[in-house]
XYZ file of C-alpha atoms in Angstrom:
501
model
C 0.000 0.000 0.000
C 1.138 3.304 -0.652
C 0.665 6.251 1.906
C 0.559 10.138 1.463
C 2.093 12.146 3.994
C 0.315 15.288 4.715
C 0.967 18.514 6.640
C -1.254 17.041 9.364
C 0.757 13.519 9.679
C 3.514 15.531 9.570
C 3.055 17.705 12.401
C 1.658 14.462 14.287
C 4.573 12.454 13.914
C 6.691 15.132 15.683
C 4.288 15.459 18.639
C 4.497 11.907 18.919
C 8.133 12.158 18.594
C 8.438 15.269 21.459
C 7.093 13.210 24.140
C 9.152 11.396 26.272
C 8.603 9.844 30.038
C 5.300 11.064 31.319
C 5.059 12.658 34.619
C 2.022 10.940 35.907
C -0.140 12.183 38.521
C -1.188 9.943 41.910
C -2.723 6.944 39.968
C -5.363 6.850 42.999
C -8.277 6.783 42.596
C -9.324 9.096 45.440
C -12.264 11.294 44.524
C -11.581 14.910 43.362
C -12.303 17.621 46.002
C -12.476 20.203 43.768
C -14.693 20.485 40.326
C -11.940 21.421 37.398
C -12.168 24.708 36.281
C -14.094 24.270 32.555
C -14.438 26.681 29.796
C -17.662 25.038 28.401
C -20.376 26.488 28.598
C -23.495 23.785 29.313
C -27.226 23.492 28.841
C -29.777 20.874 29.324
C -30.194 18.720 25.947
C -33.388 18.751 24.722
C -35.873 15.765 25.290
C -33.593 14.960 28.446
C -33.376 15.619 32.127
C -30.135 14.147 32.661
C -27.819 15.125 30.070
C -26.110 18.739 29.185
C -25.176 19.440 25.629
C -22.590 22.085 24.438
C -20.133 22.852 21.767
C -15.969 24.092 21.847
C -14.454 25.223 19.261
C -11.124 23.693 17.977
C -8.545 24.388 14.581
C -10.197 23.108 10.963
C -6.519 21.697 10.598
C -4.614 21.032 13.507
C -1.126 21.602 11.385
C -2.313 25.154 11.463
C -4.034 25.950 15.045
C -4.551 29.945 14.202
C -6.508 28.966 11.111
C -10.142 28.575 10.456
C -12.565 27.318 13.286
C -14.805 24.584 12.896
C -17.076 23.845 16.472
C -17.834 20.055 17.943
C -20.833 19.017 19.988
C -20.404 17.702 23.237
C -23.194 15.898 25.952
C -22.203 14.953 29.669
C -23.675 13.068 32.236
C -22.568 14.897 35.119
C -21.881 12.419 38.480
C -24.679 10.930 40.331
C -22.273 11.422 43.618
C -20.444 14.530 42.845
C -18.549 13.960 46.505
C -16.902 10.917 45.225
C -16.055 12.415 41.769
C -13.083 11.306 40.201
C -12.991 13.129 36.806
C -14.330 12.778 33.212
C -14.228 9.811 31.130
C -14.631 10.636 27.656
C -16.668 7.722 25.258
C -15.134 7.860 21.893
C -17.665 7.292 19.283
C -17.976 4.192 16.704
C -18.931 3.673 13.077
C -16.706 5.647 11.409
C -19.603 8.728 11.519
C -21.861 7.697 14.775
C -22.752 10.216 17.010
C -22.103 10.552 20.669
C -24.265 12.981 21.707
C -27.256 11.166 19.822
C -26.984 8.111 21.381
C -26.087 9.574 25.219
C -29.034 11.968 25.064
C -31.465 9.016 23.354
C -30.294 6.674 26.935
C -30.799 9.770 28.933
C -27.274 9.406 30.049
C -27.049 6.025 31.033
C -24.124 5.060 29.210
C -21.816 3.094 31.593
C -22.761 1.044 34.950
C -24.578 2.679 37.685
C -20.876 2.601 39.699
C -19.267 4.754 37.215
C -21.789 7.129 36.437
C -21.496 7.691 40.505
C -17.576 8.584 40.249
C -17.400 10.287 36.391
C -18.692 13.138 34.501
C -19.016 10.614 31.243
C -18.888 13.053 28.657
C -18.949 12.356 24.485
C -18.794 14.130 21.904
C -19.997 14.256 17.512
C -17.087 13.906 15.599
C -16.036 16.480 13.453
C -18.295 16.028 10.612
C -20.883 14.671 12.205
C -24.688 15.324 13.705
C -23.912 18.509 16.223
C -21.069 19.150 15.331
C -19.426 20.904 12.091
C -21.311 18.785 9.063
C -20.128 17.217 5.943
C -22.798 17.856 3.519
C -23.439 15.030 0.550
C -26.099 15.085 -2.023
C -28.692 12.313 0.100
C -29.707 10.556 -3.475
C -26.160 10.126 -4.814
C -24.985 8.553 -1.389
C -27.923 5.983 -1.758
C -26.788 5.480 -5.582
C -23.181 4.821 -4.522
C -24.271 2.398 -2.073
C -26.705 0.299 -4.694
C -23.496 0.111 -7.164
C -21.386 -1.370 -4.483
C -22.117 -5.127 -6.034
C -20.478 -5.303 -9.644
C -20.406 -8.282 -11.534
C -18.571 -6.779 -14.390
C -15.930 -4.498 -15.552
C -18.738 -1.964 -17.126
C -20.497 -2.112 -13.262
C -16.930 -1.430 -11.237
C -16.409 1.655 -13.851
C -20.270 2.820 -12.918
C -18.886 2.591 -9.100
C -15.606 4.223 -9.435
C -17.542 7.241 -11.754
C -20.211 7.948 -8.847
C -17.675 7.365 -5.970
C -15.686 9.771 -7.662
C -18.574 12.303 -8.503
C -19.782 11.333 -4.599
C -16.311 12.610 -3.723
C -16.774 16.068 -5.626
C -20.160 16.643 -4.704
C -18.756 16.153 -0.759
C -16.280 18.495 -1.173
C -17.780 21.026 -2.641
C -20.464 21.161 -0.254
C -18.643 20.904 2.695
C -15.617 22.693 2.225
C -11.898 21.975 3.655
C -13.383 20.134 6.155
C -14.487 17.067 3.936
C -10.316 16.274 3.983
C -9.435 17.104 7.693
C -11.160 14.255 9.813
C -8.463 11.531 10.164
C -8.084 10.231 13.342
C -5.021 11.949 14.244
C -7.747 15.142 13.974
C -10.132 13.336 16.515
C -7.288 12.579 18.675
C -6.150 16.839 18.665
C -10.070 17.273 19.618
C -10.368 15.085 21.669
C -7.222 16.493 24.062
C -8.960 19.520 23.225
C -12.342 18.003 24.799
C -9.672 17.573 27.658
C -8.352 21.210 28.058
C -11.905 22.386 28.004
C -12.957 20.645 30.962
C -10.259 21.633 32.971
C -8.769 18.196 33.209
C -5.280 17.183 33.511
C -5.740 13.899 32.458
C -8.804 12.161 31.659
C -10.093 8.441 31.554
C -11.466 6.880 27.797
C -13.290 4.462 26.384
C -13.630 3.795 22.908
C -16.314 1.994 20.621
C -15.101 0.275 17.959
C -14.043 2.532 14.979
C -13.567 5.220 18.164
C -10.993 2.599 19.370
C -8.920 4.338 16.897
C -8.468 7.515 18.357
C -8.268 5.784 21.862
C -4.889 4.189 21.121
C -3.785 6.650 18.855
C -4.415 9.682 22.050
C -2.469 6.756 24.228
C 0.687 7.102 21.995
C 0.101 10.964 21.542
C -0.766 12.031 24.995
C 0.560 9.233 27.086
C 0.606 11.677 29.997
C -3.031 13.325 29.607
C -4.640 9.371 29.776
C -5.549 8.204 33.439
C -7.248 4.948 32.311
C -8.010 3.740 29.139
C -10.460 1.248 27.833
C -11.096 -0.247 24.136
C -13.823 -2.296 23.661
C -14.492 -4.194 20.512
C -10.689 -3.030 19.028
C -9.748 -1.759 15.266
C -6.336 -3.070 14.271
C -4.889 -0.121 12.041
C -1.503 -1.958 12.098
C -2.510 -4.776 10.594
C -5.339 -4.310 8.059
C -3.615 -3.091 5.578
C -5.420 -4.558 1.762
C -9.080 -4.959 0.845
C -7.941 -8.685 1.715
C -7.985 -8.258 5.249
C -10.832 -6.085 5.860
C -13.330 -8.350 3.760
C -12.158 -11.549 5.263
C -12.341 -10.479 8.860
C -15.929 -9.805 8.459
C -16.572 -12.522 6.358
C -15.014 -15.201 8.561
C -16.576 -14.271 12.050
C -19.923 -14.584 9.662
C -18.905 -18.218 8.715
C -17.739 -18.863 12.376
C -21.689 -17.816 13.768
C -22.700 -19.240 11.013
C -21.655 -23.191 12.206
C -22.515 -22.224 15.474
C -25.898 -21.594 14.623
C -26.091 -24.364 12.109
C -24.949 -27.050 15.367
C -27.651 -25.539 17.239
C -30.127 -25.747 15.005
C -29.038 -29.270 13.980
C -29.477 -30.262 17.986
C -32.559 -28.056 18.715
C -35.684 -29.788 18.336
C -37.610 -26.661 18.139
C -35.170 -25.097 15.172
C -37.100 -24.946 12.270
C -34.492 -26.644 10.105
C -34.270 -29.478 12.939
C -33.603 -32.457 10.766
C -32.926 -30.806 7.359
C -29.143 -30.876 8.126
C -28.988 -26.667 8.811
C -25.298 -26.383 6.116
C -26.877 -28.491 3.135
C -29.984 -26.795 3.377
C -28.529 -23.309 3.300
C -26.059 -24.743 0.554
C -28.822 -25.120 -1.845
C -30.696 -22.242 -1.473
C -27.023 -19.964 -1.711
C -26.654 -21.887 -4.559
C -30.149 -20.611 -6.376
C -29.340 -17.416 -5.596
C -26.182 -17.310 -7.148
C -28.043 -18.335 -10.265
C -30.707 -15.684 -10.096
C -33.140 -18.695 -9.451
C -34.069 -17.811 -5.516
C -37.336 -15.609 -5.248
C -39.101 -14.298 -2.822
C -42.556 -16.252 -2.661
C -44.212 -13.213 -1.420
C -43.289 -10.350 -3.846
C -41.775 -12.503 -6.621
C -38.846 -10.406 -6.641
C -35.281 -12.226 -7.079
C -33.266 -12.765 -3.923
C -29.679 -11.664 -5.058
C -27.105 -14.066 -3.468
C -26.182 -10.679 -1.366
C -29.717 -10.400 -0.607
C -29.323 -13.480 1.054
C -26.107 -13.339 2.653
C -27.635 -10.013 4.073
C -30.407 -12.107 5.900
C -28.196 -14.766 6.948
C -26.551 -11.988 9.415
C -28.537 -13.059 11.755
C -26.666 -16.035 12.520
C -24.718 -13.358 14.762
C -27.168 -12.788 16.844
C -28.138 -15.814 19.179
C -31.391 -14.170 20.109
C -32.520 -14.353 16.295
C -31.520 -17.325 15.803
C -35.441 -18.680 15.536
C -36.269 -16.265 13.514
C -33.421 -16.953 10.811
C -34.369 -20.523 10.607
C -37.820 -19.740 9.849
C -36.539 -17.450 6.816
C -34.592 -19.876 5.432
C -36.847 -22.739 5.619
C -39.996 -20.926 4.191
C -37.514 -19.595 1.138
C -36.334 -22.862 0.673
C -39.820 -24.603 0.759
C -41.201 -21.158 -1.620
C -43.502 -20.413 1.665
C -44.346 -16.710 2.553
C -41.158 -15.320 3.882
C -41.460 -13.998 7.473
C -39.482 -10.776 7.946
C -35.444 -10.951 8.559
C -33.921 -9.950 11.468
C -33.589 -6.664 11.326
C -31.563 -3.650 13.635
C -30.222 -0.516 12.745
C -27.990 0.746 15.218
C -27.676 4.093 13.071
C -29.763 6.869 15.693
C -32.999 8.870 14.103
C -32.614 12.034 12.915
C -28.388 11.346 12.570
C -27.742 12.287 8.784
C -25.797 8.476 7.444
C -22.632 9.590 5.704
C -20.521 7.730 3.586
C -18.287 5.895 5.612
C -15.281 6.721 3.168
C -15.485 10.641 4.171
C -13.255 9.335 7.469
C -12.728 5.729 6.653
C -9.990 6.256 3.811
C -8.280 9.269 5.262
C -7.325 6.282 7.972
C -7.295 3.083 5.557
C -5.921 2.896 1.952
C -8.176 -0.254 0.945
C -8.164 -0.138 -2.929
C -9.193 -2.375 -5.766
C -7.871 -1.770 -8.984
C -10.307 -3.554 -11.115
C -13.225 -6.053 -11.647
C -10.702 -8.459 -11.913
C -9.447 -8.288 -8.810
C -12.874 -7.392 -7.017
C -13.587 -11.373 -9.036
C -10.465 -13.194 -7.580
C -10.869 -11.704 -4.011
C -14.736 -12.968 -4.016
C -14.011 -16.416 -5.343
C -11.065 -16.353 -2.869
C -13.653 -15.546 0.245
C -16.111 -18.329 -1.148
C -13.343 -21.066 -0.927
C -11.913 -19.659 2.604
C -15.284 -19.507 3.554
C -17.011 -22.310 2.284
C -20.635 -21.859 3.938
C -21.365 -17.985 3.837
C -18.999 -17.333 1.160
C -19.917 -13.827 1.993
C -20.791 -10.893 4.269
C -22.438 -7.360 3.871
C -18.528 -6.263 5.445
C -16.968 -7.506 2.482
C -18.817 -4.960 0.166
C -17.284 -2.139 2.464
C -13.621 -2.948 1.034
C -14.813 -0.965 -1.650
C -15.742 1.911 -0.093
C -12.387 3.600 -0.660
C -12.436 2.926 -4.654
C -12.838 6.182 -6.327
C -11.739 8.299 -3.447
C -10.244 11.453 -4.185
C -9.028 12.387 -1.158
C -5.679 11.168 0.680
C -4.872 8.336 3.007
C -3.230 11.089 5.927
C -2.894 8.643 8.863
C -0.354 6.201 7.922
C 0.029 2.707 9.189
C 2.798 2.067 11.471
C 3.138 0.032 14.727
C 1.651 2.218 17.585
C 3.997 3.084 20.251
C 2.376 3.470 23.859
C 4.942 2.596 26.201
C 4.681 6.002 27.792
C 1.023 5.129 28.619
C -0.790 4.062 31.865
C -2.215 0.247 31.538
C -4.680 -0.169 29.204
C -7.478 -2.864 29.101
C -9.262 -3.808 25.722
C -12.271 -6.063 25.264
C -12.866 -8.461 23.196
C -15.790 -10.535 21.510
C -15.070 -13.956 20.584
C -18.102 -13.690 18.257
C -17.767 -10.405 17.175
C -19.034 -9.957 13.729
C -17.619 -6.410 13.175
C -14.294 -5.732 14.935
C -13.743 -9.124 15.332
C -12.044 -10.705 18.201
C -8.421 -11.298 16.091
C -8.336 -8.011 15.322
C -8.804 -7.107 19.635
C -5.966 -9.546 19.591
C -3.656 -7.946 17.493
C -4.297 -4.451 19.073
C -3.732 -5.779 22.768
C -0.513 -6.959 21.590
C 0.847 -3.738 19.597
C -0.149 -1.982 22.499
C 0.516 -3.447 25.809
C -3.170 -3.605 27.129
C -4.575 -6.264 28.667
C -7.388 -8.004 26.359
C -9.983 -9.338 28.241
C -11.738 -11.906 26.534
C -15.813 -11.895 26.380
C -16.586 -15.889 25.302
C -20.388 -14.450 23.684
C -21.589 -12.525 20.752
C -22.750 -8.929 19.774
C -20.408 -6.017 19.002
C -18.795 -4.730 21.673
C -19.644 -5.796 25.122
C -19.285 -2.650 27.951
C -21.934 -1.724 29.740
C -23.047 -5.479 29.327
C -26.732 -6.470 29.074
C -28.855 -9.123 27.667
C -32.398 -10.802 28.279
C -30.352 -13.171 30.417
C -29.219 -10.274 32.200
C -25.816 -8.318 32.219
C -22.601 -9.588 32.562
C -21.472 -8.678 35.670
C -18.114 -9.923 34.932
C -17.567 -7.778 32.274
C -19.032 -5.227 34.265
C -17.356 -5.871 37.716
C -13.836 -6.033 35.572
C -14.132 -2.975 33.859
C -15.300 -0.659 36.952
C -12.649 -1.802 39.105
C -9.882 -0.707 36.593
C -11.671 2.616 35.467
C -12.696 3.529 39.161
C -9.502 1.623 41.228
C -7.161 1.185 38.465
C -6.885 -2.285 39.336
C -5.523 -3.924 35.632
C -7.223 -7.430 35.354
C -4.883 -10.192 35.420
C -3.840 -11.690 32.099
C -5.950 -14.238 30.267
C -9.338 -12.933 32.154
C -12.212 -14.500 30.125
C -15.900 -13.580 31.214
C -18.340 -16.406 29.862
C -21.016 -16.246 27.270
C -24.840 -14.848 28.436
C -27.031 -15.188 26.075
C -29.122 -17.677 25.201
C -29.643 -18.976 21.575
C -32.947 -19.309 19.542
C -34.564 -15.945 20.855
C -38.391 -15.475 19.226
């Protein structure tokens, strides 16, 4: 992969390079006495009675700090026991493009364990681009466009992609403004310190949400002495993924993985509705329709695309829908009415969806030259992956294709040795982030991986119909509140229970 250095990188790499042994402050985790003396200016969010909203002000481009202002939206959850405060933990957002402040004000605040919100003002913010804060602007109908040409089968349909990802691009940019190619991580890492400095902290306690897991290690190896504890749950590898190759067969394999999982159960279950069918052959066939254009859907009489179906067959990450799944699949393959799929967006109301490539390829240079090499990596997945053969994930290696813009946050092993402990979680099951890629990040970095044996994306606060885990729970409050690092190898066991309604 090539990478283009820009004036931001630039003036990154020598912060990271002007830091050298922290001077860290009493690593108790005695409550402060004395609220920090903040700059921000709050107000009660709207529709809430437990959350403030704000906005700061930080640099457009961090390489040049007396330049143009752009502003980012903030919400806090102020502490439950102010008398026992022990500063602000800051949640760093997911998707790339999810906002913060949506999602704490839509929970009312209750983002983290009843023991934390007691001891923190948990505070998160939009990132730049996004929701509250400064926007990137797209035309809506050429982002859904885009999206729908994100399946070629020939040369003809890949040059159709590149053209409108391309035109996307334009359209973006000239909307927007300079801001459309300023919101690499090492941007959201500069705001985020500036979150920091605005609330008067000296140092401050994270955790980040997938994607945000990004700017958590990367404000580790920046600001090693500004980090009091720092969690990453459900952990990007930037290291590590470095082709279209590796980011399409992560996703696809943790799909294959669920997949026999829920295959075995449904093979043992006497209530599955494939119970007896033999849950791989079955699915075999009916992949195999679809990849001739022969699968329809008995209700509308539409065609069921083989991406269609690998789209419904997501479900086999979720336990709880399970049932559900293997009702779809047995009334396609018997040409039944088709119940609905299980669904869940996890993208908030009202929170304009972006492309994902506006902050996804200033931090990943995944490219695909051609149709011919979009071909071999898809008949490569299919024989890796011998079941599935495919995931929706694998269609977002080719979100970077046709991006104008520049890859300005480089690859290169992270360096946080100057950093407190850190503690990452990990999903054995996870079907996004999966649980190598937690792995791989635990080990570049130092932290601690704790290992969550379930399912689901990302695991802290922990809760399920079976109830929450209070391992996962118990293990993650006792390092952010007592710093207590969990010993090595800590596993937490599965919760949930498969089949669901």
């Amino acid at each position: 992969m090539t990478f283009i250095k820009s004036l931001a990188a630039v003036a990154s790499s020598v912060l990271i390079a002007g830091y050298g042994a922290p001077a860290h402050a009493d690593d108790s985790a005695e409550p402060t006495t004395a609220a920090p003396t903040s700059t921000i200016d709050w107000t009660t969010c709207p529709g809430t009675t437990a959350v403030q909203c704000a906005t700061i002000e930080v640099p457009l481009d961090w390489s040049d700090p007396g330049g143009e202002k752009i502003h980012l939206g903030l919400a806090r959850h102020q502490a439950t026991d102010p008398d026992q405060r022990i500063g602000s933990l800051v949640l760093d957002p997911g998707g790339p493009g999810m906002s913060g402040v949506a999602d704490m004000t839509a929970r009312n605040g209750q983002v983290a364990t009843a023991a934390v919100l007691e001891r923190f003002d948990v505070v998160t913010y939009d990132p730049r681009g996004v929701y509250t804060s400064s926007l990137i602007t797209c035309d809506q109908n050429m982002v859904d466009a885009t999206e729908a040409l994100k399946d070629p089968h020939s040369q003809a349909d890949f040059d159709k992609l590149v053209a409108a990802k391309v035109a996307l691009s334009e359209d973006c940019r000239r909307r927007t403004g300079p801001l459309y190619d300023h919101t690499d991580t090492i941007h959201t890492v500069h705001d985020i310190d500036a979150i920091r400095a605005a609330l008067g902290e000296d140092r401050i306690s994270q955790i980040g949400d997938s994607y945000g897991t990004l700017a958590t290690q990367l404000y580790a190896q920046m600001y090693p002495d500004r980090v009091r504890a720092l969690v990453g749950d459900g952990n990007m590898d930037h290291h590590n993924v470095r082709t279209a190759w590796d980011w399409m067969s992560a996703g696809t394999g943790a799909l294959e993985e669920n997949f026999l999982q829920f295959a075995a159960w449904c093979d043992t279950t006497p209530d599955c509705a494939l119970y007896g069918r033999d849950t791989k052959k079955t699915y075999g066939e009916l992949r195999e329709r679809a990849r001739k254009g022969e699968l329809t859907d008995p209700t509308s009489g539409s065609v069921i695309s083989f991406a269609g179906l690998t789209a419904t067959v997501f479900g086999a990450n979720f336990p709880e829908a399970w049932t559900g799944l293997a009702g779809t699949i047995k009334a396609l393959y018997d040409g039944e009415a088709t119940p609905p799929p299980p669904t869940g967006d996890p993208w908030p109301p009202g929170v304009p969806r972006l492309p994902q490539e506006v902050w996804l390829c200033q931090d990943f240079d995944l490219q695909v030259s051609n149709y011919a090499e979009w071909k071999l990596l898809s008949s490569q997945l299919a024989r890796k992956y011998p079941n599935v053969q495919w995931s929706p994930y694998a269609n977002s290696a080719l979100n970077c294709v046709g991006y104008t813009g520049e890859t300005t946050y480089p690859q290169a092993p992270p360096d946080t040795s100057d950093a407190p402990p850190m503690v990452m979680l990990g999903n054995v099951h996870d079907y996004a982030t999966v649980y190598s890629w937690s792995q791989a990040a635990a080990r570049d970095t130092g932290a601690t991986l704790v290992t969550y044996e379930g399912y689901g994306h990302t695991v802290y606060p922990a809760t399920a119909a079976a109830g929450p885990s209070t391992c996962i729970n118990d293990v993650i409050d006792e390092y952010l509140i007592n710093l207590e690092v969990p010993a090595t190898g800590t596993s937490c066991p599965d919760i949930q229970i498969p089949g669901g309604v």
